[in-house]
Amino acid sequence: MDLVLLLAEIFTVASAVIVAFHPNILYASVFLLFAFCGVAVMFLFAGADFLAGAQIIIYVGGVTILILFAIMLTQWLYKIKLVDIRNKMLLPGVLALGIGFFLYRALHQMALSLPKLTPEALDKFTATPKTALMGQALLGSYLLPFEAITILLLGALVGAVWLARPE
Amino acid sequence: MVQSAQFAHSLEGWFGFLPLWGWAAISAAIIIYFLALPFGGLATYVERKIAADMQDRIGPNRVGPLGILQFLADAIKMLGKEDFVPKGGDRFLFNLAPLFVVVGSCTAFAVLPLSKYLIGADVNIGVILILAVTTLIAPGILLGAWASENKWSLLGGLRAASQIVSYEIPVALSILPVVLISGSLQMGQIVDQQGWTLFGENPATFHFWNAFHNPFTFFAMFILFIGGLAETNRIPFDLPEAESELVSGFNTEFSGMRFGLYALGEFCDVFVMSAMVAALYLGGWHIPFLDIEKLGFALPTALVAMVHLTVFMVKTLLVVFVVMWLRWTLPRLRVDQLMGMCWKGMLPIAFINVLGTAVWMWVFKGQSMMQLLAGHG
């Protein structure tokens, strides 16, 4: 099991690195698609099967397609090489290292405060189906935030239709 | 699920000599060689024969008896062709794109409920998984179209992607009533609950085919079928290919086996969509009004599995036949008609179906029409 997870992690990080550094924006978005798929595999290994499916439907089937559309319909955008001539390394490097350090510390502290699971308990946790529990939670104890988000999304949808209306 | 974890553990004892990824690779190979390739190949032959019948011709009749080996000859011809990448095209994406289509449509075979005892992986999120992996087809078509460096291709690809993204919504909304009824996303469980029989006792959770659960699911089945037609780019929704306006659309520049992969992916997708209609709405492996496991005497499991498989295949292939029949019956839609039909026609009906099913479940306490008529449950 762990080998597959390790491969998925390497795959995701490698794709993400290509997304960040590839000069061609079209290639960057294709590798973004791969990174999304890798994240879905990681969700599977964390026992979040519904999230994995939703990740692929929304991010691969929706967001990536939209990005590809925008690139292909904008004239010559995909032929521009996005490379900075001046090699700015110092400030971004320091910023990235700083943010990375604080993120690592925060996550490390959080990981220490979590209860330790034995391998058997972990296996049992990942094998329990959570989709039904999630549905009950969303339409039960978290109904208000759920409905608030749906109203927000409906507003966004109506706004988009209004912006795109023929004059 | 704990039971299935124990089951997996016991399997590990038998099959432990290979790691998990080894089995994953072997199952992928089995799916491709025993399900996807034979179906995709035979579907090209059957489609030509049906077309010939409808146009009063004979169709392929030279290779093998009744021309049935024609698809093998075609495959060999395609393998022998030059692997051509258009000048100015993007070689990397051009080579990559057909793989998306094949991976997307073949992976869905894994969760198809061929029989109660023969499901590749009866995963917890079966229906969602089919929806998720088939979305990979859209980027495959779009990238292939763009990498061809051809205006017809790009137009076809853009049409395909917008069509697939739009029709995904009515398709997902017509799966929801089934999920509401069965309270599960697991394919095996959804099909199992449709096994209402005339003889013997029926548990309260057993309905007849979901298409006849209530009036709304009957219409939801047609929305699912039409949406599936549009998602697989079949006539009357074949605007991405549209020979008369776009040469051959997104696959104009593809030749040889790369074109073959696109065609294989499309036929597999047709099969998956038809299987979904059959499993979700037409009772999957169940013979109507009869449960071969409740006949009073026990049949061997292998025989039950074979009967289930046959029934499921007959239902699925009937839906596939309707898909091919429509091809020679209906004219192609225009782009604006296509989008208008999705957003103004099918989407509201799909919403009504979901709401109506929810209200029905609340009013009649989840009983189906058949259970109400029979007066039990």
JSON list of C-alpha atoms in Angstrom, two decimals, chain B residues 144-291:
[
{"chain": "B", "resi": 144, "resn": "GLY", "atom": "CA", "xyz": [-5.66, 16.24, -28.68]},
{"chain": "B", "resi": 145, "resn": "ALA", "atom": "CA", "xyz": [-7.59, 18.82, -30.66]},
{"chain": "B", "resi": 146, "resn": "TRP", "atom": "CA", "xyz": [-5.27, 21.62, -29.63]},
{"chain": "B", "resi": 147, "resn": "ALA", "atom": "CA", "xyz": [-2.08, 19.65, -30.23]},
{"chain": "B", "resi": 148, "resn": "SER", "atom": "CA", "xyz": [-3.15, 18.93, -33.84]},
{"chain": "B", "resi": 149, "resn": "GLU", "atom": "CA", "xyz": [-2.55, 22.59, -34.81]},
{"chain": "B", "resi": 150, "resn": "ASN", "atom": "CA", "xyz": [-5.64, 22.48, -37.01]},
{"chain": "B", "resi": 151, "resn": "LYS", "atom": "CA", "xyz": [-8.62, 24.85, -36.96]},
{"chain": "B", "resi": 152, "resn": "TRP", "atom": "CA", "xyz": [-11.21, 22.11, -37.54]},
{"chain": "B", "resi": 153, "resn": "SER", "atom": "CA", "xyz": [-9.73, 20.05, -34.74]},
{"chain": "B", "resi": 154, "resn": "LEU", "atom": "CA", "xyz": [-9.65, 22.94, -32.29]},
{"chain": "B", "resi": 155, "resn": "LEU", "atom": "CA", "xyz": [-13.27, 23.87, -33.06]},
{"chain": "B", "resi": 156, "resn": "GLY", "atom": "CA", "xyz": [-14.31, 20.26, -32.58]},
{"chain": "B", "resi": 157, "resn": "GLY", "atom": "CA", "xyz": [-12.36, 19.97, -29.35]},
{"chain": "B", "resi": 158, "resn": "LEU", "atom": "CA", "xyz": [-13.86, 23.15, -27.91]},
{"chain": "B", "resi": 159, "resn": "ARG", "atom": "CA", "xyz": [-17.33, 21.93, -28.85]},
{"chain": "B", "resi": 160, "resn": "ALA", "atom": "CA", "xyz": [-16.68, 18.54, -27.27]},
{"chain": "B", "resi": 161, "resn": "ALA", "atom": "CA", "xyz": [-15.43, 19.98, -24.00]},
{"chain": "B", "resi": 162, "resn": "SER", "atom": "CA", "xyz": [-18.28, 22.47, -23.61]},
{"chain": "B", "resi": 163, "resn": "GLN", "atom": "CA", "xyz": [-20.81, 19.77, -24.50]},
{"chain": "B", "resi": 164, "resn": "ILE", "atom": "CA", "xyz": [-19.39, 17.25, -22.01]},
{"chain": "B", "resi": 165, "resn": "VAL", "atom": "CA", "xyz": [-19.14, 19.80, -19.20]},
{"chain": "B", "resi": 166, "resn": "SER", "atom": "CA", "xyz": [-22.72, 21.00, -19.79]},
{"chain": "B", "resi": 167, "resn": "TYR", "atom": "CA", "xyz": [-24.34, 17.59, -20.07]},
{"chain": "B", "resi": 168, "resn": "GLU", "atom": "CA", "xyz": [-22.50, 16.30, -17.00]},
{"chain": "B", "resi": 169, "resn": "ILE", "atom": "CA", "xyz": [-24.96, 18.26, -14.86]},
{"chain": "B", "resi": 170, "resn": "PRO", "atom": "CA", "xyz": [-28.23, 16.65, -16.09]},
{"chain": "B", "resi": 171, "resn": "VAL", "atom": "CA", "xyz": [-26.48, 13.24, -16.01]},
{"chain": "B", "resi": 172, "resn": "ALA", "atom": "CA", "xyz": [-25.39, 13.70, -12.39]},
{"chain": "B", "resi": 173, "resn": "LEU", "atom": "CA", "xyz": [-28.85, 15.02, -11.47]},
{"chain": "B", "resi": 174, "resn": "SER", "atom": "CA", "xyz": [-30.54, 11.98, -13.02]},
{"chain": "B", "resi": 175, "resn": "ILE", "atom": "CA", "xyz": [-28.36, 9.66, -10.98]},
{"chain": "B", "resi": 176, "resn": "LEU", "atom": "CA", "xyz": [-29.45, 11.44, -7.78]},
{"chain": "B", "resi": 177, "resn": "PRO", "atom": "CA", "xyz": [-33.01, 9.97, -7.70]},
{"chain": "B", "resi": 178, "resn": "VAL", "atom": "CA", "xyz": [-31.51, 6.47, -7.66]},
{"chain": "B", "resi": 179, "resn": "VAL", "atom": "CA", "xyz": [-29.17, 7.45, -4.84]},
{"chain": "B", "resi": 180, "resn": "LEU", "atom": "CA", "xyz": [-32.16, 8.92, -2.96]},
{"chain": "B", "resi": 181, "resn": "ILE", "atom": "CA", "xyz": [-34.09, 5.67, -3.37]},
{"chain": "B", "resi": 182, "resn": "SER", "atom": "CA", "xyz": [-31.35, 3.23, -2.46]},
{"chain": "B", "resi": 183, "resn": "GLY", "atom": "CA", "xyz": [-29.47, 5.40, 0.04]},
{"chain": "B", "resi": 184, "resn": "SER", "atom": "CA", "xyz": [-26.18, 4.13, -1.33]},
{"chain": "B", "resi": 185, "resn": "LEU", "atom": "CA", "xyz": [-23.60, 4.91, -3.99]},
{"chain": "B", "resi": 186, "resn": "GLN", "atom": "CA", "xyz": [-22.44, 1.30, -4.16]},
{"chain": "B", "resi": 187, "resn": "MET", "atom": "CA", "xyz": [-23.29, -0.30, -7.50]},
{"chain": "B", "resi": 188, "resn": "GLY", "atom": "CA", "xyz": [-23.92, -3.77, -6.09]},
{"chain": "B", "resi": 189, "resn": "GLN", "atom": "CA", "xyz": [-26.30, -2.47, -3.46]},
{"chain": "B", "resi": 190, "resn": "ILE", "atom": "CA", "xyz": [-28.19, -0.25, -5.91]},
{"chain": "B", "resi": 191, "resn": "VAL", "atom": "CA", "xyz": [-28.81, -3.16, -8.28]},
{"chain": "B", "resi": 192, "resn": "ASP", "atom": "CA", "xyz": [-29.58, -5.63, -5.49]},
{"chain": "B", "resi": 193, "resn": "GLN", "atom": "CA", "xyz": [-32.47, -3.48, -4.23]},
{"chain": "B", "resi": 194, "resn": "GLN", "atom": "CA", "xyz": [-34.26, -3.69, -7.58]},
{"chain": "B", "resi": 195, "resn": "GLY", "atom": "CA", "xyz": [-34.93, -7.41, -7.20]},
{"chain": "B", "resi": 196, "resn": "TRP", "atom": "CA", "xyz": [-38.66, -7.30, -6.45]},
{"chain": "B", "resi": 197, "resn": "THR", "atom": "CA", "xyz": [-40.27, -10.65, -7.32]},
{"chain": "B", "resi": 198, "resn": "LEU", "atom": "CA", "xyz": [-43.81, -11.92, -7.76]},
{"chain": "B", "resi": 199, "resn": "PHE", "atom": "CA", "xyz": [-43.10, -15.12, -5.85]},
{"chain": "B", "resi": 200, "resn": "GLY", "atom": "CA", "xyz": [-41.68, -15.52, -2.40]},
{"chain": "B", "resi": 201, "resn": "GLU", "atom": "CA", "xyz": [-41.26, -12.83, 0.18]},
{"chain": "B", "resi": 202, "resn": "ASN", "atom": "CA", "xyz": [-39.74, -9.45, -0.57]},
{"chain": "B", "resi": 203, "resn": "PRO", "atom": "CA", "xyz": [-37.87, -7.50, 2.08]},
{"chain": "B", "resi": 204, "resn": "ALA", "atom": "CA", "xyz": [-39.22, -3.97, 2.55]},
{"chain": "B", "resi": 205, "resn": "THR", "atom": "CA", "xyz": [-36.14, -2.49, 0.90]},
{"chain": "B", "resi": 206, "resn": "PHE", "atom": "CA", "xyz": [-36.73, -4.37, -2.36]},
{"chain": "B", "resi": 207, "resn": "HIS", "atom": "CA", "xyz": [-38.20, -2.33, -5.20]},
{"chain": "B", "resi": 208, "resn": "PHE", "atom": "CA", "xyz": [-38.90, -3.25, -8.76]},
{"chain": "B", "resi": 209, "resn": "TRP", "atom": "CA", "xyz": [-36.64, -1.67, -11.42]},
{"chain": "B", "resi": 210, "resn": "ASN", "atom": "CA", "xyz": [-35.84, 1.89, -10.47]},
{"chain": "B", "resi": 211, "resn": "ALA", "atom": "CA", "xyz": [-37.30, 3.13, -13.77]},
{"chain": "B", "resi": 212, "resn": "PHE", "atom": "CA", "xyz": [-40.72, 2.08, -12.43]},
{"chain": "B", "resi": 213, "resn": "HIS", "atom": "CA", "xyz": [-40.15, 3.16, -8.84]},
{"chain": "B", "resi": 214, "resn": "ASN", "atom": "CA", "xyz": [-42.20, 6.33, -9.34]},
{"chain": "B", "resi": 215, "resn": "PRO", "atom": "CA", "xyz": [-43.21, 8.49, -12.32]},
{"chain": "B", "resi": 216, "resn": "PHE", "atom": "CA", "xyz": [-40.22, 10.80, -11.87]},
{"chain": "B", "resi": 217, "resn": "THR", "atom": "CA", "xyz": [-37.57, 8.11, -12.12]},
{"chain": "B", "resi": 218, "resn": "PHE", "atom": "CA", "xyz": [-39.11, 6.98, -15.40]},
{"chain": "B", "resi": 219, "resn": "PHE", "atom": "CA", "xyz": [-38.29, 10.37, -16.91]},
{"chain": "B", "resi": 220, "resn": "ALA", "atom": "CA", "xyz": [-34.95, 10.52, -15.11]},
{"chain": "B", "resi": 221, "resn": "MET", "atom": "CA", "xyz": [-33.91, 7.38, -16.99]},
{"chain": "B", "resi": 222, "resn": "PHE", "atom": "CA", "xyz": [-34.47, 9.12, -20.33]},
{"chain": "B", "resi": 223, "resn": "ILE", "atom": "CA", "xyz": [-32.58, 12.21, -19.17]},
{"chain": "B", "resi": 224, "resn": "LEU", "atom": "CA", "xyz": [-29.68, 9.96, -18.14]},
{"chain": "B", "resi": 225, "resn": "PHE", "atom": "CA", "xyz": [-29.75, 8.22, -21.52]},
{"chain": "B", "resi": 226, "resn": "ILE", "atom": "CA", "xyz": [-29.87, 11.44, -23.55]},
{"chain": "B", "resi": 227, "resn": "GLY", "atom": "CA", "xyz": [-27.18, 13.04, -21.39]},
{"chain": "B", "resi": 228, "resn": "GLY", "atom": "CA", "xyz": [-25.05, 9.92, -21.87]},
{"chain": "B", "resi": 229, "resn": "LEU", "atom": "CA", "xyz": [-25.50, 10.19, -25.64]},
{"chain": "B", "resi": 230, "resn": "ALA", "atom": "CA", "xyz": [-24.29, 13.78, -25.52]},
{"chain": "B", "resi": 231, "resn": "GLU", "atom": "CA", "xyz": [-21.35, 12.96, -23.25]},
{"chain": "B", "resi": 232, "resn": "THR", "atom": "CA", "xyz": [-20.16, 10.23, -25.59]},
{"chain": "B", "resi": 233, "resn": "ASN", "atom": "CA", "xyz": [-20.45, 12.54, -28.63]},
{"chain": "B", "resi": 234, "resn": "ARG", "atom": "CA", "xyz": [-22.88, 10.22, -30.39]},
{"chain": "B", "resi": 235, "resn": "ILE", "atom": "CA", "xyz": [-25.39, 11.28, -33.04]},
{"chain": "B", "resi": 236, "resn": "PRO", "atom": "CA", "xyz": [-27.53, 13.41, -32.67]},
{"chain": "B", "resi": 237, "resn": "PHE", "atom": "CA", "xyz": [-24.91, 15.11, -30.50]},
{"chain": "B", "resi": 238, "resn": "ASP", "atom": "CA", "xyz": [-21.86, 14.46, -32.69]},
{"chain": "B", "resi": 239, "resn": "LEU", "atom": "CA", "xyz": [-21.03, 18.14, -33.19]},
{"chain": "B", "resi": 240, "resn": "PRO", "atom": "CA", "xyz": [-17.39, 17.61, -32.13]},
{"chain": "B", "resi": 241, "resn": "GLU", "atom": "CA", "xyz": [-16.92, 15.29, -35.13]},
{"chain": "B", "resi": 242, "resn": "ALA", "atom": "CA", "xyz": [-19.51, 16.66, -37.55]},
{"chain": "B", "resi": 243, "resn": "GLU", "atom": "CA", "xyz": [-18.07, 15.32, -40.83]},
{"chain": "B", "resi": 244, "resn": "SER", "atom": "CA", "xyz": [-20.03, 17.75, -43.00]},
{"chain": "B", "resi": 245, "resn": "GLU", "atom": "CA", "xyz": [-18.71, 20.89, -41.30]},
{"chain": "B", "resi": 246, "resn": "LEU", "atom": "CA", "xyz": [-15.48, 20.08, -39.42]},
{"chain": "B", "resi": 247, "resn": "VAL", "atom": "CA", "xyz": [-13.90, 17.37, -41.66]},
{"chain": "B", "resi": 248, "resn": "SER", "atom": "CA", "xyz": [-13.66, 14.94, -38.74]},
{"chain": "B", "resi": 249, "resn": "GLY", "atom": "CA", "xyz": [-13.49, 17.29, -35.79]},
{"chain": "B", "resi": 250, "resn": "PHE", "atom": "CA", "xyz": [-11.07, 16.69, -32.98]},
{"chain": "B", "resi": 251, "resn": "ASN", "atom": "CA", "xyz": [-9.61, 13.51, -34.51]},
{"chain": "B", "resi": 252, "resn": "THR", "atom": "CA", "xyz": [-8.97, 14.92, -38.01]},
{"chain": "B", "resi": 253, "resn": "GLU", "atom": "CA", "xyz": [-5.18, 14.72, -37.67]},
{"chain": "B", "resi": 254, "resn": "PHE", "atom": "CA", "xyz": [-5.06, 11.44, -35.80]},
{"chain": "B", "resi": 255, "resn": "SER", "atom": "CA", "xyz": [-4.20, 8.36, -37.80]},
{"chain": "B", "resi": 256, "resn": "GLY", "atom": "CA", "xyz": [-3.30, 4.75, -37.16]},
{"chain": "B", "resi": 257, "resn": "MET", "atom": "CA", "xyz": [-3.64, 3.39, -33.68]},
{"chain": "B", "resi": 258, "resn": "ARG", "atom": "CA", "xyz": [-3.94, 6.84, -32.07]},
{"chain": "B", "resi": 259, "resn": "PHE", "atom": "CA", "xyz": [-7.18, 7.30, -33.97]},
{"chain": "B", "resi": 260, "resn": "GLY", "atom": "CA", "xyz": [-8.00, 3.73, -32.97]},
{"chain": "B", "resi": 261, "resn": "LEU", "atom": "CA", "xyz": [-7.57, 4.65, -29.31]},
{"chain": "B", "resi": 262, "resn": "TYR", "atom": "CA", "xyz": [-10.03, 7.53, -29.69]},
{"chain": "B", "resi": 263, "resn": "ALA", "atom": "CA", "xyz": [-12.55, 5.22, -31.38]},
{"chain": "B", "resi": 264, "resn": "LEU", "atom": "CA", "xyz": [-12.02, 2.51, -28.76]},
{"chain": "B", "resi": 265, "resn": "GLY", "atom": "CA", "xyz": [-12.47, 5.07, -25.97]},
{"chain": "B", "resi": 266, "resn": "GLU", "atom": "CA", "xyz": [-15.70, 6.30, -27.52]},
{"chain": "B", "resi": 267, "resn": "PHE", "atom": "CA", "xyz": [-17.18, 2.81, -27.89]},
{"chain": "B", "resi": 268, "resn": "CYS", "atom": "CA", "xyz": [-16.15, 1.89, -24.33]},
{"chain": "B", "resi": 269, "resn": "ASP", "atom": "CA", "xyz": [-17.77, 5.06, -23.10]},
{"chain": "B", "resi": 270, "resn": "VAL", "atom": "CA", "xyz": [-20.97, 4.17, -24.93]},
{"chain": "B", "resi": 271, "resn": "PHE", "atom": "CA", "xyz": [-20.87, 0.76, -23.25]},
{"chain": "B", "resi": 272, "resn": "VAL", "atom": "CA", "xyz": [-20.27, 2.28, -19.80]},
{"chain": "B", "resi": 273, "resn": "MET", "atom": "CA", "xyz": [-23.12, 4.77, -20.25]},
{"chain": "B", "resi": 274, "resn": "SER", "atom": "CA", "xyz": [-25.50, 2.03, -21.43]},
{"chain": "B", "resi": 275, "resn": "ALA", "atom": "CA", "xyz": [-24.42, -0.20, -18.55]},
{"chain": "B", "resi": 276, "resn": "MET", "atom": "CA", "xyz": [-25.15, 2.67, -16.18]},
{"chain": "B", "resi": 277, "resn": "VAL", "atom": "CA", "xyz": [-28.68, 3.03, -17.56]},
{"chain": "B", "resi": 278, "resn": "ALA", "atom": "CA", "xyz": [-29.15, -0.74, -17.28]},
{"chain": "B", "resi": 279, "resn": "ALA", "atom": "CA", "xyz": [-27.76, -1.00, -13.75]},
{"chain": "B", "resi": 280, "resn": "LEU", "atom": "CA", "xyz": [-29.28, 2.11, -12.23]},
{"chain": "B", "resi": 281, "resn": "TYR", "atom": "CA", "xyz": [-32.71, 2.05, -13.85]},
{"chain": "B", "resi": 282, "resn": "LEU", "atom": "CA", "xyz": [-33.33, -1.27, -15.61]},
{"chain": "B", "resi": 283, "resn": "GLY", "atom": "CA", "xyz": [-32.61, -3.60, -12.73]},
{"chain": "B", "resi": 284, "resn": "GLY", "atom": "CA", "xyz": [-29.09, -4.65, -13.72]},
{"chain": "B", "resi": 285, "resn": "TRP", "atom": "CA", "xyz": [-28.75, -8.41, -13.42]},
{"chain": "B", "resi": 286, "resn": "HIS", "atom": "CA", "xyz": [-32.35, -9.06, -12.30]},
{"chain": "B", "resi": 287, "resn": "ILE", "atom": "CA", "xyz": [-34.78, -11.00, -14.48]},
{"chain": "B", "resi": 288, "resn": "PRO", "atom": "CA", "xyz": [-38.14, -9.22, -14.10]},
{"chain": "B", "resi": 289, "resn": "PHE", "atom": "CA", "xyz": [-40.47, -10.72, -11.46]},
{"chain": "B", "resi": 290, "resn": "LEU", "atom": "CA", "xyz": [-38.09, -13.60, -10.87]},
{"chain": "B", "resi": 291, "resn": "ASP", "atom": "CA", "xyz": [-35.13, -14.11, -8.59]}
]
